Amino acid sequence: METDTNKGHLERETLQLVLEEFTQEQKTNNQHIEALIIAVNIVGNKMDALKKEDNKAKSVSETLDIRPIEAILQKGFLDIKFMIGRQPKSIIRKFQILLFPEQDAKLFYKIVFGRWFLWLVIMVALSNLYNWGINYSDNSKEIELRKIQNDRIRKAWEYMYINSDKETKKRMKEAYETL
């Protein structure tokens, strides 16, 4: 019984501590929220003040005639262009090796990939066809040479068999049968 009462007492104490911590956190959260509300109100008031000042500034409008100023500026620009045009121009000589053109790059790529690439593919195909033909010819010659050599060996054995005496034929037959 004592253990049940001790457990109940311990549970109440822990619940009380947890609730106190939650209330502390809730108080700090409320303080932070109040500070945020005050800051938002201050910013809103400043925005209203700026809008009022902007409306006051718009209501006062003066008409300015800027045509004489534009005419003066245009005359000044024309004078500057005229002075620049009269100055002697320096000649720049440069030596360049370009892999790709500075102008008409599309035309260059069209020529390179449209014509040169096609010719390159054709040349590679012809080269491979030529190499295949050479290889085929060499293989055919080798086969013919081996056929001729095999025929000579077969004919030699046949000649030897035909021209040998009966006793040799008998020994050859026995040797053949043991194999």
Short mmCIF file of C-alpha atoms in Angstrom, two decimals, residues 11-162:
data_model
loop_
_atom_site.label_atom_id
_atom_site.label_comp_id
_atom_site.label_asym_id
_atom_site.label_seq_id
_atom_site.Cartn_x
_atom_site.Cartn_y
_atom_site.Cartn_z
CA GLU A 11 3.39 11.20 -10.16
CA ARG A 12 1.66 14.29 -8.77
CA GLU A 13 5.00 15.98 -8.15
CA THR A 14 6.29 15.22 -11.65
CA LEU A 15 3.03 16.42 -13.20
CA GLN A 16 3.22 19.59 -11.16
CA LEU A 17 6.84 20.21 -12.33
CA VAL A 18 5.93 19.59 -15.96
CA LEU A 19 2.93 21.92 -15.74
CA GLU A 20 5.08 24.65 -14.17
CA GLU A 21 7.62 24.33 -17.02
CA PHE A 22 4.83 24.56 -19.60
CA THR A 23 3.41 27.68 -17.96
CA GLN A 24 6.88 29.28 -17.95
CA GLU A 25 7.30 28.54 -21.66
CA GLN A 26 3.81 29.84 -22.39
CA LYS A 27 4.61 33.12 -20.59
CA THR A 28 7.82 33.63 -22.59
CA ASN A 29 6.00 32.82 -25.84
CA ASN A 30 3.27 35.34 -25.00
CA GLN A 31 5.91 38.01 -24.32
CA HIS A 32 7.59 37.33 -27.67
CA ILE A 33 4.25 37.48 -29.50
CA GLU A 34 3.40 40.82 -27.85
CA ALA A 35 6.82 42.19 -28.92
CA LEU A 36 6.16 41.06 -32.50
CA ILE A 37 2.72 42.68 -32.52
CA ILE A 38 4.21 45.98 -31.32
CA ALA A 39 6.93 45.80 -34.02
CA VAL A 40 4.34 45.09 -36.75
CA ASN A 41 2.21 48.03 -35.59
CA ILE A 42 5.24 50.34 -35.69
CA VAL A 43 6.10 49.24 -39.24
CA GLY A 44 2.45 49.68 -40.31
CA ASN A 45 2.39 53.23 -38.89
CA LYS A 46 5.59 54.07 -40.76
CA MET A 47 4.11 52.72 -44.01
CA ASP A 48 0.97 54.86 -43.53
CA ALA A 49 3.13 57.92 -42.93
CA LEU A 50 5.13 57.24 -46.10
CA LYS A 51 1.93 56.81 -48.15
CA LYS A 52 0.61 60.13 -46.87
CA GLU A 53 3.87 61.90 -47.78
CA ASP A 54 3.80 60.29 -51.22
CA ASN A 55 0.23 61.51 -51.83
CA LYS A 56 1.22 65.03 -50.79
CA ALA A 57 4.19 64.99 -53.15
CA LYS A 58 2.01 63.87 -56.06
CA SER A 59 -0.54 66.60 -55.57
CA VAL A 60 2.10 69.29 -56.15
CA SER A 61 3.10 69.07 -59.79
CA GLU A 62 4.85 71.71 -61.83
CA THR A 63 5.03 71.67 -65.58
CA LEU A 64 8.56 71.98 -66.83
CA ASP A 65 9.53 72.75 -70.38
CA ILE A 66 12.57 70.60 -71.18
CA ARG A 67 12.68 71.26 -74.93
CA PRO A 68 15.50 73.82 -74.73
CA ILE A 69 17.58 71.44 -72.60
CA GLU A 70 17.01 68.61 -75.12
CA ALA A 71 18.05 70.86 -78.01
CA ILE A 72 21.26 71.84 -76.20
CA LEU A 73 22.09 68.20 -75.45
CA GLN A 74 21.46 67.12 -79.05
CA LYS A 75 23.72 69.90 -80.34
CA GLY A 76 26.43 68.83 -77.89
CA PHE A 77 26.15 65.15 -79.00
CA LEU A 78 26.41 66.18 -82.65
CA ASP A 79 29.52 68.24 -81.88
CA ILE A 80 31.11 65.27 -80.06
CA LYS A 81 30.32 62.92 -82.99
CA PHE A 82 31.79 65.42 -85.46
CA MET A 83 35.01 65.76 -83.40
CA ILE A 84 35.37 62.00 -83.11
CA GLY A 85 34.82 61.58 -86.86
CA ARG A 86 37.55 64.13 -87.72
CA GLN A 87 40.22 62.47 -85.60
CA PRO A 88 42.70 60.27 -87.45
CA LYS A 89 41.93 56.63 -86.99
CA SER A 90 44.67 54.28 -85.89
CA ILE A 91 45.26 51.24 -88.06
CA ILE A 92 45.38 48.03 -86.12
CA ARG A 93 47.11 45.11 -87.73
CA LYS A 94 46.74 41.79 -86.13
CA PHE A 95 47.82 38.30 -87.03
CA GLN A 96 45.36 35.59 -86.16
CA ILE A 97 44.98 31.90 -86.68
CA LEU A 98 41.31 31.13 -86.36
CA LEU A 99 39.93 27.65 -85.97
CA PHE A 100 36.38 28.94 -86.29
CA PRO A 101 35.21 32.01 -88.24
CA GLU A 102 34.25 35.22 -86.50
CA GLN A 103 31.29 35.84 -88.84
CA ASP A 104 28.91 33.41 -90.54
CA ALA A 105 29.47 30.58 -88.08
CA LYS A 106 26.23 28.88 -89.18
CA LEU A 107 27.42 28.75 -92.80
CA PHE A 108 30.76 27.35 -91.70
CA TYR A 109 29.16 24.58 -89.64
CA LYS A 110 26.77 23.83 -92.51
CA ILE A 111 29.70 23.36 -94.89
CA VAL A 112 31.81 21.38 -92.43
CA PHE A 113 29.14 19.03 -91.15
CA GLY A 114 27.12 18.92 -94.36
CA ARG A 115 29.85 18.26 -96.90
CA TRP A 116 33.16 17.47 -95.27
CA PHE A 117 31.63 15.08 -92.77
CA LEU A 118 29.87 13.21 -95.59
CA TRP A 119 33.14 12.91 -97.56
CA LEU A 120 34.97 11.78 -94.45
CA VAL A 121 32.41 9.00 -93.86
CA ILE A 122 32.68 7.91 -97.51
CA MET A 123 36.51 7.82 -97.33
CA VAL A 124 36.49 5.77 -94.12
CA ALA A 125 33.98 3.33 -95.64
CA LEU A 126 36.11 2.93 -98.82
CA SER A 127 39.25 2.43 -96.75
CA ASN A 128 37.59 -0.30 -94.67
CA LEU A 129 36.22 -1.94 -97.85
CA TYR A 130 39.71 -1.94 -99.40
CA ASN A 131 41.25 -3.48 -96.24
CA TRP A 132 38.52 -6.14 -96.17
CA GLY A 133 39.19 -6.98 -99.86
CA ILE A 134 42.94 -7.35 -99.23
CA ASN A 135 42.27 -9.59 -96.21
CA TYR A 136 39.77 -11.71 -98.18
CA SER A 137 42.25 -12.13 -101.05
CA ASP A 138 45.07 -13.16 -98.68
CA ASN A 139 42.80 -15.68 -96.97
CA SER A 140 41.71 -17.17 -100.31
CA LYS A 141 45.36 -17.61 -101.39
CA GLU A 142 46.22 -19.30 -98.10
CA ILE A 143 43.29 -21.72 -98.48
CA GLU A 144 44.34 -22.61 -102.04
CA LEU A 145 47.97 -23.21 -100.97
CA ARG A 146 46.87 -25.52 -98.17
CA LYS A 147 44.55 -27.44 -100.55
CA ILE A 148 47.43 -27.94 -102.97
CA GLN A 149 49.73 -29.09 -100.17
CA ASN A 150 47.09 -31.52 -98.81
CA ASP A 151 46.52 -32.93 -102.32
CA ARG A 152 50.25 -33.53 -102.77
CA ILE A 153 50.44 -35.36 -99.42
CA ARG A 154 47.33 -37.46 -100.21
CA LYS A 155 48.65 -38.36 -103.68
CA ALA A 156 52.04 -39.35 -102.17
CA TRP A 157 50.32 -41.69 -99.71
CA GLU A 158 48.17 -43.17 -102.44
CA TYR A 159 51.21 -43.72 -104.68
CA MET A 160 53.10 -45.33 -101.83
CA TYR A 161 50.13 -47.58 -101.02
CA ILE A 162 49.60 -48.68 -104.63
#
